PDB file of C-alpha atoms in Angstrom:
ATOM      1  CA  MET A 192      -1.935  35.901  -7.719  1.00 43.00           C
ATOM      2  CA  PRO A 193      -0.365  32.512  -8.545  1.00 48.00           C
ATOM      3  CA  PRO A 194       3.398  32.352  -9.080  1.00 45.00           C
ATOM      4  CA  ARG A 195       4.671  32.511 -12.658  1.00 44.00           C
ATOM      5  CA  ALA A 196       6.401  29.454 -14.121  1.00 41.00           C
ATOM      6  CA  THR A 197       9.653  31.433 -14.189  1.00 43.00           C
ATOM      7  CA  ASP A 198       9.615  32.252 -10.457  1.00 69.00           C
ATOM      8  CA  ALA A 199      12.267  30.113  -8.715  1.00 88.00           C
ATOM      9  CA  ARG A 200      10.664  28.831  -5.533  1.00 97.00           C
ATOM     10  CA  ARG A 201      11.541  26.138  -2.997  1.00 98.00           C
ATOM     11  CA  ALA A 202       9.605  23.641  -0.916  1.00 98.00           C
ATOM     12  CA  ALA A 203      10.566  20.525   1.056  1.00 98.00           C
ATOM     13  CA  VAL A 204       9.433  17.784   3.401  1.00 98.00           C
ATOM     14  CA  LEU A 205      10.861  17.635   6.928  1.00 98.00           C
ATOM     15  CA  GLY A 206      10.867  14.830   9.463  1.00 98.00           C
ATOM     16  CA  LYS A 207      12.926  12.087  11.056  1.00 97.00           C
ATOM     17  CA  PRO A 208      13.367   9.577   9.549  1.00 95.00           C
ATOM     18  CA  ILE A 209      12.741  11.070   6.116  1.00 97.00           C
ATOM     19  CA  ALA A 210      14.593   8.948   3.538  1.00 94.00           C
ATOM     20  CA  HIS A 211      11.463   6.867   2.854  1.00 92.00           C
ATOM     21  CA  SER A 212       9.242   9.855   2.030  1.00 95.00           C
ATOM     22  CA  LEU A 213       7.459   9.849  -1.323  1.00 97.00           C
ATOM     23  CA  SER A 214       6.627  13.548  -1.058  1.00 98.00           C
ATOM     24  CA  PRO A 215       9.509  14.698  -3.296  1.00 98.00           C
ATOM     25  CA  VAL A 216       8.362  12.295  -6.023  1.00 98.00           C
ATOM     26  CA  LEU A 217       4.776  13.557  -5.871  1.00 98.00           C
ATOM     27  CA  HIS A 218       5.537  17.274  -5.676  1.00 98.00           C
ATOM     28  CA  ARG A 219       8.193  17.178  -8.410  1.00 98.00           C
ATOM     29  CA  ALA A 220       5.752  15.343 -10.685  1.00 98.00           C
ATOM     30  CA  ALA A 221       3.248  18.129 -10.042  1.00 98.00           C
ATOM     31  CA  TYR A 222       5.792  20.830 -10.858  1.00 98.00           C
ATOM     32  CA  ASP A 223       6.662  19.072 -14.125  1.00 98.00           C
ATOM     33  CA  ALA A 224       3.010  18.787 -15.130  1.00 98.00           C
ATOM     34  CA  LEU A 225       2.306  22.423 -14.202  1.00 98.00           C
ATOM     35  CA  GLY A 226       5.325  23.748 -16.055  1.00 97.00           C
ATOM     36  CA  LEU A 227       6.919  25.137 -12.881  1.00 97.00           C
ATOM     37  CA  THR A 228      10.415  24.478 -14.203  1.00 95.00           C
ATOM     38  CA  ASP A 229      12.235  26.606 -11.627  1.00 96.00           C
ATOM     39  CA  TRP A 230      10.515  25.101  -8.602  1.00 98.00           C
ATOM     40  CA  SER A 231      12.398  22.578  -6.455  1.00 98.00           C
ATOM     41  CA  TYR A 232      11.288  20.214  -3.707  1.00 98.00           C
ATOM     42  CA  ASP A 233      13.749  18.533  -1.323  1.00 98.00           C
ATOM     43  CA  ARG A 234      13.806  16.459   1.851  1.00 98.00           C
ATOM     44  CA  PHE A 235      15.586  17.262   5.111  1.00 98.00           C
ATOM     45  CA  GLU A 236      16.004  15.048   8.169  1.00 98.00           C
ATOM     46  CA  ILE A 237      14.990  17.400  10.965  1.00 98.00           C
ATOM     47  CA  ASP A 238      13.882  16.618  14.524  1.00 98.00           C
ATOM     48  CA  GLU A 239      12.045  18.783  17.049  1.00 98.00           C
ATOM     49  CA  ALA A 240      15.235  20.345  18.432  1.00 98.00           C
ATOM     50  CA  ALA A 241      16.504  21.393  14.999  1.00 98.00           C
ATOM     51  CA  LEU A 242      13.197  22.709  13.670  1.00 98.00           C
ATOM     52  CA  PRO A 243      13.267  26.292  15.050  1.00 98.00           C
ATOM     53  CA  GLY A 244      16.751  26.935  13.658  1.00 98.00           C
ATOM     54  CA  PHE A 245      15.846  25.464  10.282  1.00 98.00           C
ATOM     55  CA  LEU A 246      12.801  27.706   9.959  1.00 98.00           C
ATOM     56  CA  GLU A 247      14.737  30.833  10.913  1.00 97.00           C
ATOM     57  CA  LYS A 248      17.219  30.306   8.083  1.00 97.00           C
ATOM     58  CA  LEU A 249      14.614  30.079   5.304  1.00 97.00           C
ATOM     59  CA  GLY A 250      14.630  32.915   2.787  1.00 95.00           C
ATOM     60  CA  PRO A 251      11.868  34.549   0.733  1.00 96.00           C
ATOM     61  CA  GLN A 252      12.192  31.963  -2.056  1.00 97.00           C
ATOM     62  CA  TRP A 253      10.496  29.381   0.166  1.00 98.00           C
ATOM     63  CA  ALA A 254       6.840  28.649  -0.650  1.00 98.00           C
ATOM     64  CA  GLY A 255       6.024  25.928   1.838  1.00 98.00           C
ATOM     65  CA  LEU A 256       6.913  22.822   3.819  1.00 98.00           C
ATOM     66  CA  SER A 257       5.423  19.377   4.260  1.00 98.00           C
ATOM     67  CA  LEU A 258       5.862  17.943   7.749  1.00 98.00           C
ATOM     68  CA  THR A 259       5.875  14.364   8.927  1.00 96.00           C
ATOM     69  CA  MET A 260       6.603  12.813  12.307  1.00 92.00           C
ATOM     70  CA  PRO A 261       7.789  13.969  14.774  1.00 95.00           C
ATOM     71  CA  LEU A 262       7.134  17.576  13.743  1.00 97.00           C
ATOM     72  CA  LYS A 263       3.370  17.856  13.295  1.00 96.00           C
ATOM     73  CA  ARG A 264       2.811  19.149  16.826  1.00 96.00           C
ATOM     74  CA  ALA A 265       6.272  20.612  17.447  1.00 97.00           C
ATOM     75  CA  VAL A 266       5.771  23.192  14.687  1.00 98.00           C
ATOM     76  CA  ILE A 267       2.580  24.697  16.125  1.00 98.00           C
ATOM     77  CA  PRO A 268       4.300  27.246  18.433  1.00 98.00           C
ATOM     78  CA  LEU A 269       6.561  28.259  15.525  1.00 98.00           C
ATOM     79  CA  VAL A 270       3.850  29.411  13.087  1.00 98.00           C
ATOM     80  CA  ASP A 271       1.871  32.659  13.056  1.00 98.00           C
ATOM     81  CA  GLU A 272      -1.495  31.104  12.314  1.00 98.00           C
ATOM     82  CA  VAL A 273      -3.037  27.627  12.512  1.00 98.00           C
ATOM     83  CA  SER A 274      -6.019  26.661  10.374  1.00 98.00           C
ATOM     84  CA  GLU A 275      -9.195  25.418  11.999  1.00 97.00           C
ATOM     85  CA  THR A 276      -8.632  21.976  10.484  1.00 96.00           C
ATOM     86  CA  ALA A 277      -5.110  21.684  11.919  1.00 97.00           C
ATOM     87  CA  ALA A 278      -6.204  23.039  15.286  1.00 96.00           C
ATOM     88  CA  SER A 279      -8.966  20.434  15.520  1.00 95.00           C
ATOM     89  CA  VAL A 280      -6.362  17.651  15.904  1.00 95.00           C
ATOM     90  CA  ASP A 281      -3.345  19.669  17.118  1.00 95.00           C
ATOM     91  CA  ALA A 282      -1.415  18.568  14.021  1.00 95.00           C
ATOM     92  CA  VAL A 283       0.139  20.642  11.233  1.00 97.00           C
ATOM     93  CA  ASN A 284       1.443  18.761   8.200  1.00 97.00           C
ATOM     94  CA  THR A 285       1.728  21.805   5.930  1.00 98.00           C
ATOM     95  CA  VAL A 286       3.310  25.224   6.401  1.00 98.00           C
ATOM     96  CA  ILE A 287       2.616  27.935   3.840  1.00 98.00           C
ATOM     97  CA  PHE A 288       4.817  31.038   3.668  1.00 98.00           C
ATOM     98  CA  THR A 289       2.784  34.082   2.697  1.00 96.00           C
ATOM     99  CA  GLU A 290       4.027  37.051   0.655  1.00 93.00           C
ATOM    100  CA  ASP A 291       4.243  39.162   3.793  1.00 93.00           C
ATOM    101  CA  GLY A 292       6.477  36.602   5.519  1.00 92.00           C
ATOM    102  CA  ARG A 293       3.943  34.913   7.771  1.00 97.00           C
ATOM    103  CA  ARG A 294       3.922  31.179   8.469  1.00 98.00           C
ATOM    104  CA  VAL A 295       0.508  29.522   8.227  1.00 98.00           C
ATOM    105  CA  GLY A 296       0.078  25.988   9.562  1.00 98.00           C
ATOM    106  CA  ASP A 297      -2.516  23.745   7.926  1.00 98.00           C
ATOM    107  CA  ASN A 298      -3.511  20.078   7.820  1.00 97.00           C
ATOM    108  CA  THR A 299      -4.166  18.386   4.473  1.00 98.00           C
ATOM    109  CA  ASP A 300      -4.315  14.861   5.920  1.00 97.00           C
ATOM    110  CA  ILE A 301      -7.913  15.267   7.037  1.00 98.00           C
ATOM    111  CA  PRO A 302      -9.410  16.638   3.784  1.00 98.00           C
ATOM    112  CA  GLY A 303      -7.060  14.243   1.951  1.00 98.00           C
ATOM    113  CA  MET A 304      -8.712  11.301   3.703  1.00 98.00           C
ATOM    114  CA  VAL A 305     -12.156  12.604   2.813  1.00 98.00           C
ATOM    115  CA  ALA A 306     -11.136  13.122  -0.827  1.00 98.00           C
ATOM    116  CA  ALA A 307      -9.612   9.635  -1.068  1.00 98.00           C
ATOM    117  CA  LEU A 308     -12.828   8.087   0.257  1.00 98.00           C
ATOM    118  CA  ARG A 309     -14.992  10.160  -2.085  1.00 97.00           C
ATOM    119  CA  GLU A 310     -12.889   9.059  -5.036  1.00 97.00           C
ATOM    120  CA  HIS A 311     -13.940   5.502  -4.127  1.00 96.00           C
ATOM    121  CA  GLY A 312     -17.601   6.468  -3.849  1.00 96.00           C
ATOM    122  CA  ILE A 313     -17.765   6.898  -0.079  1.00 97.00           C
ATOM    123  CA  GLU A 314     -19.654  10.130   0.544  1.00 97.00           C
ATOM    124  CA  GLU A 315     -21.395   9.184   3.784  1.00 97.00           C
ATOM    125  CA  VAL A 316     -21.481   6.195   6.163  1.00 98.00           C
ATOM    126  CA  GLU A 317     -23.813   5.297   9.010  1.00 98.00           C
ATOM    127  CA  SER A 318     -21.018   3.957  11.222  1.00 98.00           C
ATOM    128  CA  ALA A 319     -17.321   3.112  11.090  1.00 98.00           C
ATOM    129  CA  ALA A 320     -14.493   1.349  12.892  1.00 98.00           C
ATOM    130  CA  ILE A 321     -10.945   2.534  13.506  1.00 98.00           C
ATOM    131  CA  LEU A 322      -8.083   0.132  14.167  1.00 98.00           C
ATOM    132  CA  GLY A 323      -5.523   1.895  16.338  1.00 96.00           C
ATOM    133  CA  ALA A 324      -5.336   5.055  18.419  1.00 94.00           C
ATOM    134  CA  GLY A 325      -2.272   7.042  17.371  1.00 87.00           C
ATOM    135  CA  ALA A 326      -1.938  10.399  15.633  1.00 87.00           C
ATOM    136  CA  THR A 327      -3.352   9.048  12.371  1.00 92.00           C
ATOM    137  CA  ALA A 328      -6.384   7.740  14.241  1.00 95.00           C
ATOM    138  CA  SER A 329      -7.223  11.245  15.451  1.00 94.00           C
ATOM    139  CA  SER A 330      -7.028  12.490  11.858  1.00 96.00           C
ATOM    140  CA  ALA A 331      -9.290   9.609  10.832  1.00 97.00           C
ATOM    141  CA  LEU A 332     -11.795  10.687  13.487  1.00 97.00           C
ATOM    142  CA  ALA A 333     -11.682  14.245  12.157  1.00 97.00           C
ATOM    143  CA  ALA A 334     -12.362  12.936   8.646  1.00 98.00           C
ATOM    144  CA  LEU A 335     -15.224  10.802   9.927  1.00 98.00           C
ATOM    145  CA  ALA A 336     -16.693  13.877  11.599  1.00 97.00           C
ATOM    146  CA  ARG A 337     -17.407  15.064   8.050  1.00 97.00           C
ATOM    147  CA  ILE A 338     -18.916  11.875   6.616  1.00 98.00           C
ATOM    148  CA  CYS A 339     -20.113   9.558   9.416  1.00 98.00           C
ATOM    149  CA  THR A 340     -23.632  10.049  10.737  1.00 97.00           C
ATOM    150  CA  GLY A 341     -23.456   7.497  13.566  1.00 97.00           C
ATOM    151  CA  GLU A 342     -21.146   5.688  15.945  1.00 98.00           C
ATOM    152  CA  VAL A 343     -17.413   5.134  15.482  1.00 98.00           C
ATOM    153  CA  VAL A 344     -15.839   2.217  17.345  1.00 98.00           C
ATOM    154  CA  ALA A 345     -12.090   2.466  18.015  1.00 98.00           C
ATOM    155  CA  TYR A 346     -10.201  -0.751  18.766  1.00 98.00           C
ATOM    156  CA  VAL A 347      -7.219  -0.070  21.009  1.00 97.00           C
ATOM    157  CA  ARG A 348      -4.671  -1.874  23.191  1.00 95.00           C
ATOM    158  CA  SER A 349      -4.857   0.080  26.450  1.00 95.00           C
ATOM    159  CA  GLU A 350      -7.281   2.031  28.567  1.00 96.00           C
ATOM    160  CA  ALA A 351      -5.046   5.085  28.259  1.00 96.00           C
ATOM    161  CA  ARG A 352      -5.414   4.973  24.471  1.00 94.00           C
ATOM    162  CA  ALA A 353      -9.134   4.347  24.829  1.00 96.00           C
ATOM    163  CA  ALA A 354      -9.481   7.448  27.002  1.00 97.00           C
ATOM    164  CA  GLU A 355      -7.567   9.497  24.429  1.00 95.00           C
ATOM    165  CA  MET A 356      -9.870   8.372  21.619  1.00 96.00           C
ATOM    166  CA  ARG A 357     -12.966   9.197  23.666  1.00 96.00           C
ATOM    167  CA  GLN A 358     -11.537  12.649  24.374  1.00 96.00           C
ATOM    168  CA  TRP A 359     -10.859  13.177  20.666  1.00 96.00           C
ATOM    169  CA  GLY A 360     -14.426  12.108  19.969  1.00 96.00           C
ATOM    170  CA  GLU A 361     -15.795  14.710  22.368  1.00 97.00           C
ATOM    171  CA  ARG A 362     -13.572  17.390  20.914  1.00 96.00           C
ATOM    172  CA  LEU A 363     -14.463  16.553  17.311  1.00 96.00           C
ATOM    173  CA  GLU A 364     -18.137  15.914  18.149  1.00 96.00           C
ATOM    174  CA  VAL A 365     -17.994  12.306  16.973  1.00 96.00           C
ATOM    175  CA  ASP A 366     -19.870   9.537  18.793  1.00 96.00           C
ATOM    176  CA  VAL A 367     -16.919   7.330  19.800  1.00 97.00           C
ATOM    177  CA  ARG A 368     -17.065   4.001  21.598  1.00 97.00           C
ATOM    178  CA  THR A 369     -13.875   2.105  22.403  1.00 98.00           C
ATOM    179  CA  ALA A 370     -13.230  -1.633  22.462  1.00 98.00           C
ATOM    180  CA  ASP A 371     -10.225  -3.778  23.321  1.00 97.00           C
ATOM    181  CA  TRP A 372      -7.903  -4.888  20.523  1.00 98.00           C
ATOM    182  CA  THR A 373      -8.739  -8.526  21.341  1.00 97.00           C
ATOM    183  CA  GLU A 374     -12.169  -7.831  19.802  1.00 98.00           C
ATOM    184  CA  ALA A 375     -10.758  -6.241  16.629  1.00 98.00           C
ATOM    185  CA  GLU A 376     -12.219  -8.935  14.363  1.00 98.00           C
ATOM    186  CA  ARG A 377     -15.619  -7.324  14.979  1.00 98.00           C
ATOM    187  CA  ALA A 378     -14.362  -4.143  13.309  1.00 98.00           C
ATOM    188  CA  LEU A 379     -14.221  -5.900   9.942  1.00 98.00           C
ATOM    189  CA  ARG A 380     -18.019  -5.941   9.695  1.00 98.00           C
ATOM    190  CA  ALA A 381     -18.381  -2.165   9.895  1.00 98.00           C
ATOM    191  CA  PRO A 382     -19.528  -0.244   6.779  1.00 98.00           C
ATOM    192  CA  LEU A 383     -16.120   1.473   6.759  1.00 98.00           C
ATOM    193  CA  VAL A 384     -12.936   0.206   8.425  1.00 98.00           C
ATOM    194  CA  ILE A 385      -9.944   2.536   8.794  1.00 98.00           C
ATOM    195  CA  ALA A 386      -6.680   0.806   9.716  1.00 98.00           C
ATOM    196  CA  THR A 387      -4.193   3.284  11.191  1.00 97.00           C
ATOM    197  CA  THR A 388      -1.692   0.861  12.761  1.00 95.00           C
ATOM    198  CA  PRO A 389       1.988   0.199  11.864  1.00 93.00           C
ATOM    199  CA  ALA A 390       3.015  -2.440   9.328  1.00 93.00           C
ATOM    200  CA  GLY A 391       2.233  -5.988  10.406  1.00 96.00           C
ATOM    201  CA  THR A 392      -0.192  -5.051  13.178  1.00 96.00           C
ATOM    202  CA  THR A 393      -3.342  -6.109  11.312  1.00 97.00           C
ATOM    203  CA  ASP A 394      -1.875  -9.207   9.602  1.00 97.00           C
ATOM    204  CA  ALA A 395      -3.523 -11.547  12.104  1.00 97.00           C
ATOM    205  CA  LEU A 396      -6.943 -10.088  11.229  1.00 98.00           C
ATOM    206  CA  ALA A 397      -6.725 -11.111   7.559  1.00 98.00           C
ATOM    207  CA  ALA A 398      -8.166 -14.554   8.238  1.00 98.00           C
ATOM    208  CA  ALA A 399     -11.269 -12.941   9.773  1.00 98.00           C
ATOM    209  CA  VAL A 400     -12.287 -10.865   6.731  1.00 98.00           C
ATOM    210  CA  PRO A 401     -16.017 -11.525   6.141  1.00 97.00           C
ATOM    211  CA  GLU A 402     -17.291 -13.103   2.949  1.00 96.00           C
ATOM    212  CA  ARG A 403     -18.831  -9.814   1.833  1.00 96.00           C
ATOM    213  CA  PRO A 404     -16.546  -7.048   3.094  1.00 98.00           C
ATOM    214  CA  THR A 405     -17.475  -3.397   2.654  1.00 97.00           C
ATOM    215  CA  THR A 406     -14.731  -0.735   2.468  1.00 98.00           C
ATOM    216  CA  LEU A 407     -11.267  -0.834   4.016  1.00 98.00           C
ATOM    217  CA  PHE A 408      -9.090   2.275   4.236  1.00 98.00           C
ATOM    218  CA  ASP A 409      -5.580   1.079   5.104  1.00 98.00           C
ATOM    219  CA  VAL A 410      -3.264   4.056   5.601  1.00 96.00           C
ATOM    220  CA  LEU A 411      -0.119   2.037   4.817  1.00 95.00           C
ATOM    221  CA  TYR A 412       1.444   2.073   1.347  1.00 94.00           C
ATOM    222  CA  ASP A 413       4.837   0.373   1.727  1.00 91.00           C
ATOM    223  CA  PRO A 414       4.847  -2.574   1.730  1.00 89.00           C
ATOM    224  CA  TRP A 415       1.622  -2.902  -0.251  1.00 94.00           C
ATOM    225  CA  PRO A 416      -0.764  -4.590  -0.187  1.00 96.00           C
ATOM    226  CA  THR A 417      -0.915  -5.445   3.487  1.00 97.00           C
ATOM    227  CA  GLU A 418      -2.170  -8.933   4.273  1.00 98.00           C
ATOM    228  CA  LEU A 419      -5.474  -7.452   5.402  1.00 98.00           C
ATOM    229  CA  ALA A 420      -5.873  -5.370   2.219  1.00 98.00           C
ATOM    230  CA  ALA A 421      -4.970  -8.329  -0.012  1.00 98.00           C
ATOM    231  CA  ARG A 422      -7.536 -10.580   1.662  1.00 98.00           C
ATOM    232  CA  TRP A 423     -10.122  -7.794   1.568  1.00 98.00           C
ATOM    233  CA  SER A 424      -9.662  -7.367  -2.187  1.00 98.00           C
ATOM    234  CA  MET A 425      -9.745 -11.137  -2.740  1.00 97.00           C
ATOM    235  CA  PHE A 426     -13.227 -11.222  -1.192  1.00 97.00           C
ATOM    236  CA  GLY A 427     -14.416  -8.342  -3.386  1.00 97.00           C
ATOM    237  CA  GLY A 428     -14.287  -5.514  -0.881  1.00 97.00           C
ATOM    238  CA  ALA A 429     -13.310  -1.960  -1.802  1.00 97.00           C
ATOM    239  CA  VAL A 430      -9.841  -0.898  -0.654  1.00 98.00           C
ATOM    240  CA  VAL A 431      -8.519   2.639  -0.244  1.00 98.00           C
ATOM    241  CA  SER A 432      -4.737   2.659   0.196  1.00 97.00           C
ATOM    242  CA  GLY A 433      -2.232   4.826   1.963  1.00 96.00           C
ATOM    243  CA  LEU A 434      -0.996   5.950  -1.436  1.00 97.00           C
ATOM    244  CA  ASP A 435      -4.493   7.282  -2.173  1.00 97.00           C
ATOM    245  CA  LEU A 436      -4.252   9.320   1.020  1.00 97.00           C
ATOM    246  CA  LEU A 437      -0.694  10.450   0.326  1.00 97.00           C
ATOM    247  CA  VAL A 438      -1.552  11.643  -3.178  1.00 98.00           C
ATOM    248  CA  HIS A 439      -4.738  13.468  -2.190  1.00 98.00           C
ATOM    249  CA  GLN A 440      -3.118  15.298   0.719  1.00 98.00           C
ATOM    250  CA  ALA A 441      -0.158  16.189  -1.530  1.00 98.00           C
ATOM    251  CA  VAL A 442      -2.546  17.551  -4.180  1.00 98.00           C
ATOM    252  CA  LEU A 443      -3.891  19.986  -1.593  1.00 98.00           C
ATOM    253  CA  GLN A 444      -0.357  20.945  -0.530  1.00 98.00           C
ATOM    254  CA  VAL A 445       0.680  21.646  -4.118  1.00 98.00           C
ATOM    255  CA  GLU A 446      -2.388  23.811  -4.709  1.00 98.00           C
ATOM    256  CA  ARG A 447      -1.780  25.850  -1.560  1.00 98.00           C
ATOM    257  CA  MET A 448       1.969  26.239  -2.077  1.00 98.00           C
ATOM    258  CA  THR A 449       1.867  27.105  -5.792  1.00 97.00           C
ATOM    259  CA  GLY A 450      -1.492  28.840  -6.121  1.00 96.00           C
ATOM    260  CA  ARG A 451      -2.270  26.543  -9.081  1.00 97.00           C
ATOM    261  CA  SER A 452      -5.517  24.565  -9.075  1.00 96.00           C
ATOM    262  CA  PRO A 453      -6.337  21.848  -9.799  1.00 97.00           C
ATOM    263  CA  ALA A 454      -3.079  20.046  -9.111  1.00 98.00           C
ATOM    264  CA  PRO A 455      -2.329  17.132 -11.499  1.00 98.00           C
ATOM    265  CA  LEU A 456      -3.721  14.257  -9.435  1.00 98.00           C
ATOM    266  CA  GLU A 457      -3.179  11.496 -11.983  1.00 98.00           C
ATOM    267  CA  ALA A 458       0.389  12.552 -12.834  1.00 98.00           C
ATOM    268  CA  MET A 459       1.220  12.551  -9.141  1.00 98.00           C
ATOM    269  CA  ARG A 460      -0.407   9.158  -8.602  1.00 98.00           C
ATOM    270  CA  ARG A 461       1.496   7.623 -11.519  1.00 98.00           C
ATOM    271  CA  ALA A 462       4.771   8.980 -10.165  1.00 98.00           C
ATOM    272  CA  GLY A 463       4.025   7.523  -6.735  1.00 98.00           C
ATOM    273  CA  GLU A 464       3.099   4.127  -8.152  1.00 97.00           C
ATOM    274  CA  LYS A 465       6.274   4.055 -10.251  1.00 97.00           C
ATOM    275  CA  ALA A 466       8.450   4.934  -7.254  1.00 97.00           C
ATOM    276  CA  LEU A 467       6.853   2.268  -5.079  1.00 95.00           C
ATOM    277  CA  ALA A 468       7.236  -0.355  -7.830  1.00 94.00           C
ATOM    278  CA  ALA A 469      10.940   0.525  -8.056  1.00 94.00           C
ATOM    279  CA  ARG A 470      11.343  -0.246  -4.365  1.00 86.00           C
TER     280      ARG A 470
END
């Protein structure tokens, strides 16, 4: 049974650093649109060492938590149940507190990626390329497991990272081939390119964008657009942004924490855009 609008409940985002997080903006916009006037959503700077103590102090008014780095793996031993989606990449970005006091770990990044792509008309691709090999890249592989029918090429900087991506491919049952970062310009000709690297990493690739680019999913959102995304758009290619991902994964979090569905996607997106513009 979904909570009533008069039920005072709490939620928050945890991580370190956390000051930059847009999650409070998105979740509060959802509460306003849903009429959940007594709900609150905060942010707390918490690292791995502080996480167990923080969780132990939470009372029954808590509905859920959003988790960012470095807590997505650290929280797994601290929850009672992990969803199949979260277990597939060993990463929990959402904790739901059930009525009987259990902690359930989930991952909304993966279905959030799929939803963001579908919103831009990408239901299925024959092949794809991933730029980078960090935690976000493994989530991207898990998303591609749902929509990609062929090979995924991951462009990485070291053999150790390459081995990790091949292992993730085996685990997620995705056909993964790895290539050195020096060949990353080739990635830009794939039907779908997912850039998962930190700010500035792909700037040098902007000059290599093909005349008829396909779809770029750049997981960054601040600063935006990246040089690669700006060039991609200039040449007429479709661009999915990190804000698209952030909003879609937050929509799923709101629905699971509040029991209200559908969450107000457009209200949340507008709030995120306004907050980024203010920066």
